[in-house]
Coordinates of C-alpha atoms in Angstrom, one line a residue:
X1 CA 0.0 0.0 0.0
X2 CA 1.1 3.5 -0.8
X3 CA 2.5 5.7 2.3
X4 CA 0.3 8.8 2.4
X5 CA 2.7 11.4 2.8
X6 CA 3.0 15.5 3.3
X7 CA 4.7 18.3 2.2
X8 CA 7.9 18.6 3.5
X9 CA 8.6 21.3 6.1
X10 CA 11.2 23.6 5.1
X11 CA 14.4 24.1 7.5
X12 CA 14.5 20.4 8.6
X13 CA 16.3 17.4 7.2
X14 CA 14.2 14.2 7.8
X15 CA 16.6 11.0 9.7
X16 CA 18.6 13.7 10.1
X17 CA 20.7 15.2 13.4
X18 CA 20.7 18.5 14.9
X19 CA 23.5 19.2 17.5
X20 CA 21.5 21.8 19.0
X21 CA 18.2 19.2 19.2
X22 CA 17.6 18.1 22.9
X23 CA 18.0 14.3 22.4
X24 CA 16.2 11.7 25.3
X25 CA 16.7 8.3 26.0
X26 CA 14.5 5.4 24.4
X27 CA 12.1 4.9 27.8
X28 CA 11.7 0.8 28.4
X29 CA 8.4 0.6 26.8
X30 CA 9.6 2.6 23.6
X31 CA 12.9 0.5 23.3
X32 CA 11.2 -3.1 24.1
X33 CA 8.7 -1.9 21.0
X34 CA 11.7 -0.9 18.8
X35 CA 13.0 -4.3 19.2
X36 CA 10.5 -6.2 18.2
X37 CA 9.0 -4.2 14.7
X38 CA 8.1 -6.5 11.5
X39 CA 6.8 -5.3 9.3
X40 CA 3.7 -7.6 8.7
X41 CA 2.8 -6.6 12.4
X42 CA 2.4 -2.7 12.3
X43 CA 2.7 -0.6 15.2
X44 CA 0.3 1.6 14.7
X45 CA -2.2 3.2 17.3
X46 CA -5.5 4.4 15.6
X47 CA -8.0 7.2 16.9
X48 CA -11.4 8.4 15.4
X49 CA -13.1 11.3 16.4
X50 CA -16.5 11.5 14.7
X51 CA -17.9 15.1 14.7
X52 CA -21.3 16.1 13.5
X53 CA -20.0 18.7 11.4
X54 CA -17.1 19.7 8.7
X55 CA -14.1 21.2 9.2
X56 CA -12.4 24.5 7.9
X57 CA -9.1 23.1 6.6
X58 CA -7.1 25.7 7.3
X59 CA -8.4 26.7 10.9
X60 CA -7.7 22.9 11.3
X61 CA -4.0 23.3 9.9
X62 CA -3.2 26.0 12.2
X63 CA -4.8 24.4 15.5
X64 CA -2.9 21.3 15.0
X65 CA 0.3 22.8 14.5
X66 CA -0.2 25.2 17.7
X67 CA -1.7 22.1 19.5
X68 CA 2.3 20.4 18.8
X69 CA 3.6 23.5 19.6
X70 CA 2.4 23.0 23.0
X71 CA 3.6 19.8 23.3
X72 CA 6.7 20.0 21.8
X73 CA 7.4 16.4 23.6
X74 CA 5.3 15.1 20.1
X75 CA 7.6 16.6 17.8
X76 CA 10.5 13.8 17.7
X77 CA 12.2 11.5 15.8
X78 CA 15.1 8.7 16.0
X79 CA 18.5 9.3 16.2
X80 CA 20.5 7.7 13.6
X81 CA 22.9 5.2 15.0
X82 CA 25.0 2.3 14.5
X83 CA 23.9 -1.4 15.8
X84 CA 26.7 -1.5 18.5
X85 CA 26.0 2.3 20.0
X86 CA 24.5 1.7 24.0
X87 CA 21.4 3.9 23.6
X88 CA 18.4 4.5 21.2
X89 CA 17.7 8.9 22.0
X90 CA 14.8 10.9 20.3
X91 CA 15.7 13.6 18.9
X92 CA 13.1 16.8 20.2
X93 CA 12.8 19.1 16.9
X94 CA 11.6 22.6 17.4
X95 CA 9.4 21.8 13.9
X96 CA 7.5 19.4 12.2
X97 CA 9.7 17.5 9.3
X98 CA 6.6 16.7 7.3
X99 CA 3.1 18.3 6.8
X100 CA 1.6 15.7 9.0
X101 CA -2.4 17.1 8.4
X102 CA -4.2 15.3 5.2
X103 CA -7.0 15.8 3.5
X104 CA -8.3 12.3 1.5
X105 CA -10.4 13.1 -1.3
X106 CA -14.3 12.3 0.0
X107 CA -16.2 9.5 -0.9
X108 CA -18.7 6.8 0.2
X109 CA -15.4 4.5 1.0
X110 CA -13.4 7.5 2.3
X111 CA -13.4 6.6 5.7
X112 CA -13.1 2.6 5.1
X113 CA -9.7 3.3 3.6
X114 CA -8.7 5.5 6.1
X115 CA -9.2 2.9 8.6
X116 CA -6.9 0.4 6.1
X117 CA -4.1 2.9 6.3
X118 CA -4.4 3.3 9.9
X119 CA -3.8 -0.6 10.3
X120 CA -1.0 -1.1 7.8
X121 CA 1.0 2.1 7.5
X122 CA 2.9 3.3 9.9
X123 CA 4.5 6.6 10.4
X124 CA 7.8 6.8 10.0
X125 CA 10.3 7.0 13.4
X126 CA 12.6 9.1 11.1
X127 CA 10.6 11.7 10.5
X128 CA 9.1 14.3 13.5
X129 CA 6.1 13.7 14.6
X130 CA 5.7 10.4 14.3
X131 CA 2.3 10.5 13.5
X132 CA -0.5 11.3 10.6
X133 CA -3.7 13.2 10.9
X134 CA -6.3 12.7 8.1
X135 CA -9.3 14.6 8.0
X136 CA -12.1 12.3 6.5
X137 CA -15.6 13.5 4.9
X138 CA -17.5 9.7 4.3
X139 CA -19.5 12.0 2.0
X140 CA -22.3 14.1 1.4
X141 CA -25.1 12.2 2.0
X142 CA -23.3 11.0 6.1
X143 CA -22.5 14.2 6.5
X144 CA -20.3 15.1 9.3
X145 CA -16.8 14.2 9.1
X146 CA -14.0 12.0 11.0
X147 CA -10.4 12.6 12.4
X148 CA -8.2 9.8 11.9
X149 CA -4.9 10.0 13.8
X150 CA -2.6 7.0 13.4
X151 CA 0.4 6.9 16.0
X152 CA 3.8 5.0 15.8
X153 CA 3.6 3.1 19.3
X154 CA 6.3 3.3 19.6
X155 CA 6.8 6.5 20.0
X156 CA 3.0 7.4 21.7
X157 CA 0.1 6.2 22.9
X158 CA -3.2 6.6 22.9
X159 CA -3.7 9.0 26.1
X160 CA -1.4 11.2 24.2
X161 CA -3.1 11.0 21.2
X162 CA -6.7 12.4 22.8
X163 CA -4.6 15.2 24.7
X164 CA -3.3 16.3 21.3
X165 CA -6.5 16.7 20.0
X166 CA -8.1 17.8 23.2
X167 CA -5.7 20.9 22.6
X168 CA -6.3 21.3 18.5
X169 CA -10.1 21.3 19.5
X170 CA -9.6 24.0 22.1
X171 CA -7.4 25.7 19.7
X172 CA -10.0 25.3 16.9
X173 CA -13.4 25.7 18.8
X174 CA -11.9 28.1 21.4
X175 CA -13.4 26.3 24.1
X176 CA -11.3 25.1 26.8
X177 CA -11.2 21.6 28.5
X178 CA -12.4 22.1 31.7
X179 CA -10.1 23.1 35.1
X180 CA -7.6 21.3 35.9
X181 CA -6.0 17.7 35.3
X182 CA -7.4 15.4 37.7
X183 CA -5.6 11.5 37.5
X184 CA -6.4 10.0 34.0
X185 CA -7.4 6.7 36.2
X186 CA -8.8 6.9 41.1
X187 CA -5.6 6.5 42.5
X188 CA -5.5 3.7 44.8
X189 CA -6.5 4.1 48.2
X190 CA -3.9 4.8 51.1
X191 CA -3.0 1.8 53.0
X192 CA -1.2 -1.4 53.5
X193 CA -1.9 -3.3 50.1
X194 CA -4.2 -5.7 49.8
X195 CA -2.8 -9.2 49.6
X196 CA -2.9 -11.3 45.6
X197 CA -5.5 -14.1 45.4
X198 CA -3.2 -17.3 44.4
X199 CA -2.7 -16.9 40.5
X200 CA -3.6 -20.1 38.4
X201 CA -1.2 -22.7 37.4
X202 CA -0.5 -24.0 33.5
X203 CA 0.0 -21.9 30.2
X204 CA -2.4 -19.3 29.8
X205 CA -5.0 -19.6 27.2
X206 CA -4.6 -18.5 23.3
X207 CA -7.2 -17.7 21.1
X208 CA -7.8 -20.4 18.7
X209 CA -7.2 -19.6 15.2
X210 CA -10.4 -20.0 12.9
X211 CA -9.8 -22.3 10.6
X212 CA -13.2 -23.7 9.7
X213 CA -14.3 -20.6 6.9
X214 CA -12.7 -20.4 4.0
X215 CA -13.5 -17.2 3.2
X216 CA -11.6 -14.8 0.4
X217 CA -10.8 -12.4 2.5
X218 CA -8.2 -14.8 4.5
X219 CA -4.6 -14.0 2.9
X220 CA -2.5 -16.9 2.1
X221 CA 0.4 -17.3 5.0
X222 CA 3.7 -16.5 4.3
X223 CA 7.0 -17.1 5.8
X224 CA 7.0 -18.5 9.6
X225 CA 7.2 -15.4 11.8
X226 CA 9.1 -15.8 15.0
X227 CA 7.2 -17.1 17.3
X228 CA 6.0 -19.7 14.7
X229 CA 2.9 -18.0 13.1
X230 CA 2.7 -17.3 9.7
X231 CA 2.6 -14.0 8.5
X232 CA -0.2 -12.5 6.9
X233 CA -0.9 -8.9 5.7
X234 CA -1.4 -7.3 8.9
X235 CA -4.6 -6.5 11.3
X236 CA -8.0 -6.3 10.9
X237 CA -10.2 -3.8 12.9
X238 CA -14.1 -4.2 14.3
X239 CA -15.8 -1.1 15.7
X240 CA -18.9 -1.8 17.9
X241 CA -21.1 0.3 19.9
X242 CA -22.5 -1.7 22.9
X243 CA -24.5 -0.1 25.9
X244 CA -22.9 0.2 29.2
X245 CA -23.3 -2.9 31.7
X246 CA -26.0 -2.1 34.9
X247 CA -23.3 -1.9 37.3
X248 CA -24.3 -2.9 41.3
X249 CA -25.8 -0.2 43.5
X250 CA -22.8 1.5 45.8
X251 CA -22.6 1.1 49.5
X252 CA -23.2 3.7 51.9
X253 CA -19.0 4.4 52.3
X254 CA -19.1 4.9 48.4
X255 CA -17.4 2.0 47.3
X256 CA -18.5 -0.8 44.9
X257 CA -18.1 -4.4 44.6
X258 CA -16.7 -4.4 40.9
X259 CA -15.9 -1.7 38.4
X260 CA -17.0 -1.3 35.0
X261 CA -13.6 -2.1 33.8
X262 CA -13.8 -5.4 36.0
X263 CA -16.9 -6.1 34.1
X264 CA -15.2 -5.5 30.9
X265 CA -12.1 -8.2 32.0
X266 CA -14.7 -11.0 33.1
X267 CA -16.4 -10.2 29.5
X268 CA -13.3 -10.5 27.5
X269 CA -12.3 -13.6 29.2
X270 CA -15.6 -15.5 29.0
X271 CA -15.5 -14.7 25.4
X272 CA -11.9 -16.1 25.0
X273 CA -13.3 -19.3 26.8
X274 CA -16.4 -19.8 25.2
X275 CA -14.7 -19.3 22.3
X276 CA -12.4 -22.2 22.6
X277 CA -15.0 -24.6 23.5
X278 CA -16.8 -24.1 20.5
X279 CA -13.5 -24.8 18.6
X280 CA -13.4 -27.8 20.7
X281 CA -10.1 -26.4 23.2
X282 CA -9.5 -27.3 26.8
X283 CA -9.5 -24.6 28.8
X284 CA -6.7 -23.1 30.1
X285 CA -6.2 -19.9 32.5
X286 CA -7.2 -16.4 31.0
X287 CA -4.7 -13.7 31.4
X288 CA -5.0 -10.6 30.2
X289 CA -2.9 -7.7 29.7
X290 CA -4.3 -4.1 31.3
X291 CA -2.8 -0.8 30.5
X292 CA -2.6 1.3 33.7
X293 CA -2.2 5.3 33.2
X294 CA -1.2 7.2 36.1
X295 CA -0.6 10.3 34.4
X296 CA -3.1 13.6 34.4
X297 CA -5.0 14.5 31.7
X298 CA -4.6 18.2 31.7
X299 CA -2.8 20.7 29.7
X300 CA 1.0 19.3 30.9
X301 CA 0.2 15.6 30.7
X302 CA 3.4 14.2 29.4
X303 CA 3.6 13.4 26.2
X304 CA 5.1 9.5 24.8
X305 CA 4.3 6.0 26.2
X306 CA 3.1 6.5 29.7
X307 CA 1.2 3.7 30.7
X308 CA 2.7 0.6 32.7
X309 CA 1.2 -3.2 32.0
X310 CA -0.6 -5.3 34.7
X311 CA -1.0 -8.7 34.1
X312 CA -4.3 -10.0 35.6
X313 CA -5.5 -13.7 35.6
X314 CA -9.0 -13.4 35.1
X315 CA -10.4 -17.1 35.6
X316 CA -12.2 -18.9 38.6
X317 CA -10.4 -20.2 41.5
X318 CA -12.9 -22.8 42.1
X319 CA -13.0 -26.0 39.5
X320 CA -16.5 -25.8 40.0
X321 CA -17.3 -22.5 38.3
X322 CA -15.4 -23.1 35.5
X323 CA -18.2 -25.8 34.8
X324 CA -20.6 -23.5 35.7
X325 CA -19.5 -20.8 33.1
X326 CA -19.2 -23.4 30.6
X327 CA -23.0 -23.9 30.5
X328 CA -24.8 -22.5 27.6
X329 CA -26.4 -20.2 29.8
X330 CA -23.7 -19.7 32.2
X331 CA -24.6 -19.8 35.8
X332 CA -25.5 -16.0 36.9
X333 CA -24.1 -16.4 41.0
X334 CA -20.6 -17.8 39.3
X335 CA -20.5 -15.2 37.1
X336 CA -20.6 -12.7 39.9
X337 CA -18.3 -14.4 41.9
X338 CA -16.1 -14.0 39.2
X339 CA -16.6 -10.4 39.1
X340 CA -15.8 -10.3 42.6
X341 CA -12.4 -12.1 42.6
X342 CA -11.5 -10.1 39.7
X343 CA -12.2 -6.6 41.4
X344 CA -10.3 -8.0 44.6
X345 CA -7.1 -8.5 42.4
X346 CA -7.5 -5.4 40.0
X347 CA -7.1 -3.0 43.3
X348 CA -4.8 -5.3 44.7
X349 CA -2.1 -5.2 41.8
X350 CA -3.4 -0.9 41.6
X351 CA -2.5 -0.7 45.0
X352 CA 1.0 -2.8 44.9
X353 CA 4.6 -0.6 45.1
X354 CA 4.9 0.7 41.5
X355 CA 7.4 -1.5 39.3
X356 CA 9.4 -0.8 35.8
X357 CA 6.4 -0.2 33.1
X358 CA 7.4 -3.9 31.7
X359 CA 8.4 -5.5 34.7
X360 CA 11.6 -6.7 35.7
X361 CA 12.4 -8.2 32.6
X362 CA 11.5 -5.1 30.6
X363 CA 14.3 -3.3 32.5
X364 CA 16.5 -6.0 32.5
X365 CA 16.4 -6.2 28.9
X366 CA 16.8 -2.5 28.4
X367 CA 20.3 -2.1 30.9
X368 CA 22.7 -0.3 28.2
X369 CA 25.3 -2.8 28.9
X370 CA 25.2 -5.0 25.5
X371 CA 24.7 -3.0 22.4
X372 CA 21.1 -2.0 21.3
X373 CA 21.9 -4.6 18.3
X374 CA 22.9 -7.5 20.9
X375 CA 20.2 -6.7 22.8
X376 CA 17.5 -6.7 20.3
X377 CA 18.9 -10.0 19.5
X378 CA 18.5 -10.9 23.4
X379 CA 14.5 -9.6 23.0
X380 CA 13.6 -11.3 20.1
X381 CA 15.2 -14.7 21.2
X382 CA 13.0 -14.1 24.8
X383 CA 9.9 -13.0 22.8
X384 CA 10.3 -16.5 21.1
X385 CA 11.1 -18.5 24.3
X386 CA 7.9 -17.1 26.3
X387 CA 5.6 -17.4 23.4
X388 CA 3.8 -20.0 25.2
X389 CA 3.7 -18.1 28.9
X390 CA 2.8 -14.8 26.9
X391 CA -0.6 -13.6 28.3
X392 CA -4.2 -14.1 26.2
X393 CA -5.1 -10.8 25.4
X394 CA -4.5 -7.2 25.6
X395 CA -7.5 -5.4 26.9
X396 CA -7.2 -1.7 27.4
X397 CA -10.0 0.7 29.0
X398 CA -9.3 4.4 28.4
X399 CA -12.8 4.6 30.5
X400 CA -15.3 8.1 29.8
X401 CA -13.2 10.2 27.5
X402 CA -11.9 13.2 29.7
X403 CA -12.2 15.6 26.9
X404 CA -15.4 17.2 25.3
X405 CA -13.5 17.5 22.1
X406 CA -15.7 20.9 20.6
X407 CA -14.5 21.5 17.5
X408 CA -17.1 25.1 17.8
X409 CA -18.7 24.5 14.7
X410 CA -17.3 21.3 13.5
X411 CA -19.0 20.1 16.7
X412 CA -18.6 18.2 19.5
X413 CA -17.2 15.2 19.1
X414 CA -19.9 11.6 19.4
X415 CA -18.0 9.0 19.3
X416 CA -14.1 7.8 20.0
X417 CA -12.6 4.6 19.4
X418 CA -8.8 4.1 19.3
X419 CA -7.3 0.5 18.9
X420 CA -4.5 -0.8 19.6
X421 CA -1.5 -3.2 17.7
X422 CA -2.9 -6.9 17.7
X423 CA 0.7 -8.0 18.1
X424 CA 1.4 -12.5 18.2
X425 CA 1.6 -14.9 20.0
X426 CA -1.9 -13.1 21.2
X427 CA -2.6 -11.8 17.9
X428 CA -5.5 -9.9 19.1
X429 CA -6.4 -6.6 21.6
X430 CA -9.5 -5.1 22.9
X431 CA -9.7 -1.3 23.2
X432 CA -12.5 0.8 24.8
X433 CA -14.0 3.9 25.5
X434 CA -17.2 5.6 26.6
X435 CA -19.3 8.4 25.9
X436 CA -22.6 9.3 27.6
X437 CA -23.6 5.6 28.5
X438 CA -22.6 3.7 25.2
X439 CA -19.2 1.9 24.6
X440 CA -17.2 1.8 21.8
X441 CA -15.4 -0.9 21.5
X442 CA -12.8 -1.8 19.0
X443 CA -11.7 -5.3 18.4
X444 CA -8.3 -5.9 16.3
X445 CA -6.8 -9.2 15.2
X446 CA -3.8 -10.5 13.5
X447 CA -5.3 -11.4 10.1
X448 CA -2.6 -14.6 10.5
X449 CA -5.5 -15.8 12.9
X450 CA -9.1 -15.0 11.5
X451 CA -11.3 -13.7 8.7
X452 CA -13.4 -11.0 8.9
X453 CA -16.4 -13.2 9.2
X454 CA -14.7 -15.4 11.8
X455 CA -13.7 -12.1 13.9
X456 CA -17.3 -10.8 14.0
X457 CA -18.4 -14.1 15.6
X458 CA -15.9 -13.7 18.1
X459 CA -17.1 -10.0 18.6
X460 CA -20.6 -10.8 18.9
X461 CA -19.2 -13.6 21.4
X462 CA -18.4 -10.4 23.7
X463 CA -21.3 -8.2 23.4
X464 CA -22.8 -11.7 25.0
X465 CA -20.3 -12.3 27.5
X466 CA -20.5 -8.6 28.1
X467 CA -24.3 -8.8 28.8
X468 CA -23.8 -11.3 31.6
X469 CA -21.9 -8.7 33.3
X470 CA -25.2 -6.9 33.8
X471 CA -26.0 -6.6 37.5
X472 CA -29.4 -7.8 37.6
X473 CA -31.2 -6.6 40.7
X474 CA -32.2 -10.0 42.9
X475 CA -34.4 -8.8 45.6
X476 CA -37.8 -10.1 44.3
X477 CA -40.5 -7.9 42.7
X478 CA -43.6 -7.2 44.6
X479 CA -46.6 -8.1 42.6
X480 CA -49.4 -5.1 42.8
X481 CA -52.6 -5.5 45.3

């Protein structure tokens, strides 16, 4: 697929370096990511903001460029450097290398192809920002028009994407975002943490492949990728919009037995499960991998990959319920007790000593002793030997979007979705947000391990699972007199 590409900026050289350029460090996250690019796996982050109305191009032009001027944190790019230097560094340019606003021509399949881009091509780290905004009109008779912003991860994520355009729309609209940052996620509360439930023995679960359609729109495999898969031309992407599980009443102190994004956890993982059983799979322990964000979402939020990765096991503890569940109407009183289990170990790993954003081994693998080349080496041979202990699935909750996201007369924004890379041996992540009392959930898979039919199965295997989450009220209703 064609890169869509910009003007170049005058005044900069793009890959190149600037002595006078601050330059920063490769954090863990950003270097562990560095290590393990292929190509047939893009690391792309995707954002759409739907707005009810068009936008002046540019007004839009000028806000985003102030809205990087603001955070000038965006505005890098990768130092050149040989395979035995100790250190990948950014390099912070004072301006853009490349026009990084487009403008698609319209059309009925406008946005459709927008999305296809988003998936398979990436921005270039050699080029500052690392980034690409297009500005999408599906046509005249949708009306309205979309923001697609499609982020290098491993240079940003997704919380910096929103703030970025929380900022153009402010610039754009002239509306602000509200006071001040408040935490992007409740901060644990003060105390002595709570102690882990036991985690569950054996390999944890993979999503089984679909290999019972035959549908066209499967690409042949290619050559073996390294943990064993085959390559196939990159992700596919499912956008839903589901209504908000009933969540349980809150007790008198304020507190609640289980969160929404507890409820979103015990979905994803009953779908996983009932998944493989209709594929005819034992079941194995679900873990799942959930982004944490600690930082605030205000005005000096700081810009790059700032979230750290909790690894939660989200199965039963007793034997029992995992028969239960496996009903085709699983049991409601396990379900909860799932819920509940879950919720206890959520706030006990939140409320845990903080750790290195990948764990120990993340930092391990990112000591500047060896050689960035020797140590990708080291990362992709470890990537390859944990394949089978890697977690199920990456499920990540950015929650109510902070932001209102008024564009003044482009509107305010009515629906987000972002996804994230579906990188293997998972091959798959779950990404949600919420506006008003509707979810938007975006499901993307490794196109090495479903079709497009097989993947909305599997979608509309959550929007089930997520159902079950419901709190149902169980005090019994009076009958009238």
């Amino acid at each position: 697929m064609a890169a869509l590409t910009g003007p170049r900026v005058p005044g900069n050289r793009v890959g190149g370096t600037n002595a006078a350029a601050p330059r920063v460090p490769f954090g863990t996250v950003d270097e562990v990511s560095r290590h393990w690019l292929r190509d047939a796996e893009p690391e792309t982050v995707h954002i759409e903001v739907h707005l009810p109305g068009r936008l002046d191009p540019g007004r839009l032009r000028h806000a985003f460029a102030e809205a990087l001027r603001r955070h000038p944190g965006v505005l890098r790019r990768e130092v050149s450097g040989r395979w035995y230097r100790r250190r990948y560094a950014w390099e912070v340019t004072p301006d853009p290398d490349v026009d990084p606003v487009h403008f698609p021509p319209p059309g009925p399949d406008a946005l459709a192809l927008a999305r296809k881009r988003a998936l398979a091509d990436c921005p270039p780290l050699s080029a500052s920002p690392p980034l690409r905004l297009e500005v999408v009109e599906p046509g005249p008779d949708a009306g309205g028009s979309v923001l697609v912003l499609t982020l290098h991860h491993t240079a940003l994520d997704a919380p910096t994407g929103l703030r970025l355009l929380a900022t153009t729309a402010e610039v754009y609209g002239g509306v602000t975002d509200g006071p001040a940052a408040a935490p992007a996620r409740p901060r644990p509360r003060p105390g002595k943490p709570e102690a882990l439930p036991p985690s569950p023995r054996g390999r944890p679960a993979r999503i089984t492949p679909d290999t019972s359609a035959a549908g066209t729109d499967r690409p042949a495999p290619g050559r073996p990728a390294p943990d064993g898969t085959a390559d196939a031309a990159g992700d596919g992407m499912l956008l839903a919009e589901l209504p908000v599980p009933a969540r349980p009443p809150r007790a008198p102190d304020g507190t609640a037995p289980y969160t929404v994004n507890d409820q979103l956890l015990v979905a994803a993982s009953l779908m996983v499960a009932r998944w493989n059983r209709l594929h005819g799979v034992p079941d194995r322990p679900v873990w799942l991998n959930m982004p944490v964000d600690d930082r605030t979402n205000g005005p000096l939020m700081p810009m790059g990959n700032g979230t750290r990765l909790l690894r939660v096991p989200v199965c039963p503890q007793d034997p029992a319920d995992v028969t239960l569940l496996a009903a085709a109407t699983p049991d409601p009183e396990a379900v909860t007790r799932l819920l509940r289990q879950t919720a206890h170990r959520t706030q006990a790993l939140k409320s845990a000593p903080p750790v290195p954003p990948l764990g120990p081994g993340g930092a391990l693998l990112t000591l500047p002793v060896l050689p960035v080349g020797v140590r990708r080496a080291v990362a992709r041979t470890v990537r390859r030997a944990g394949a089978s202990r890697a977690s199920t699935l990456l499920v990540s909750n950015l929650g109510r979007v902070a932001y209102p996201l008024d564009f003044g007369d482009g509107g305010r924004s009515r629906a987000v979705w972002f996804s994230g890379p579906a990188r293997r041996p998972s091959g798959a992540s779950l990404t949600l947000t919420s506006t008003g009392n509707r979810l938007h959930t975006a499901l993307r898979w490794s196109r090495a391990l479903f079709d497009d039919t097989a993947a909305a199965r599997l979608n509309e295997l959550f929007a089930r699972s997520l159902d079950l989450t419901s709190w149902r009220d169980p005090a019994p209703h009076r009958s009238r007199t």
